[in-house]
Amino acid sequence: MHDHDNDHDHGSDLDEMTARVRALETILTRKGLVDPAAVDAIIDTYQNKVGPRNGAAVVARAWTDPAFADHLRRDATAAIAQMGFTGRQGEHMQALFNSADTHHMVVCTLCSCYPWTVLGVPPVWYKSPAYRSRAVREPRAVLADFGVTLPAGQAVKVWDSTAELRYLVIPQRPAGTEGWDADRLAALVTRDSMIGTGLALSAEPQP
Ligand code: FE
């Protein structure tokens, strides 16, 4: 069974929380105690920078350290914790390694279970009913919406997250990155590539 416990943001809790946060922000802004632009900057940092950079470090290490990659395959929770990334919403992790044969994509069909410790807070689209229903029914069409076209021979496997198990996709290492160190490689690892709605960036500078 797909079991979603109450320790994370189910719809009703989120709505309640959103309303409370909005009320607080309004009061603080009116009193001149916070600058909305600063709040936006902090949210952007956690949504787009800090969170996914943890996951990118995990992926880059998996690409460069075969022993770590093996550990990640066998026990992703422990391998990721060893890098210092632990906490709520990351207690039980599984790494899904993309290959020429199989592309993995992650969804939570019931709500928004997501590996916070490695990816930060989920993007808005991840929580949308459209993504949650279409990812399972027509994954290739969803990928096309994200600008991703896979080779016909590459299967798409969709994984449904739960409160008990969160997934981290390990995208394929881009061609032309032989000899790159982990820091340089991590810059190619996007958040979407670790959800499976994107690929790692090309090693070539974008035109
Ligand atoms: Fe969920």
PDB file of N, CA, C and O and ligand atoms in Angstrom, residues 4 8 108 111-113, ligand 1:
ATOM      1  N   HIS A   4       1.021   7.134   3.452  1.00  0.00           N
ATOM      2  CA  HIS A   4       1.509   8.496   3.694  1.00  0.00           C
ATOM      3  C   HIS A   4       1.156   8.875   5.116  1.00  0.00           C
ATOM      4  O   HIS A   4      -0.010   9.043   5.439  1.00  0.00           O
ATOM      5  N   HIS A   8       4.452  14.942   7.214  1.00  0.00           N
ATOM      6  CA  HIS A   8       4.853  15.866   6.150  1.00  0.00           C
ATOM      7  C   HIS A   8       3.641  16.568   5.566  1.00  0.00           C
ATOM      8  O   HIS A   8       2.526  16.396   6.031  1.00  0.00           O
ATOM      9  N   CYS A 108       5.117  11.592  -6.489  1.00  0.00           N
ATOM     10  CA  CYS A 108       4.319  11.105  -5.367  1.00  0.00           C
ATOM     11  C   CYS A 108       2.881  11.279  -5.804  1.00  0.00           C
ATOM     12  O   CYS A 108       2.394  12.398  -5.918  1.00  0.00           O
ATOM     13  N   CYS A 111       0.535  12.781  -2.703  1.00  0.00           N
ATOM     14  CA  CYS A 111       0.763  14.113  -2.129  1.00  0.00           C
ATOM     15  C   CYS A 111       2.080  14.668  -2.638  1.00  0.00           C
ATOM     16  O   CYS A 111       2.183  15.017  -3.807  1.00  0.00           O
ATOM     17  N   SER A 112       3.097  14.733  -1.806  1.00  0.00           N
ATOM     18  CA  SER A 112       4.317  15.399  -2.255  1.00  0.00           C
ATOM     19  C   SER A 112       5.552  14.843  -1.555  1.00  0.00           C
ATOM     20  O   SER A 112       6.486  15.586  -1.293  1.00  0.00           O
ATOM     21  N   CYS A 113       5.571  13.553  -1.233  1.00  0.00           N
ATOM     22  CA  CYS A 113       6.748  12.954  -0.600  1.00  0.00           C
ATOM     23  C   CYS A 113       7.968  13.213  -1.485  1.00  0.00           C
ATOM     24  O   CYS A 113       7.917  12.982  -2.691  1.00  0.00           O
TER      25      CYS A 113
HETATM   26 FE    FE B   1       3.359  11.894  -0.346  1.00  0.00          FE
END
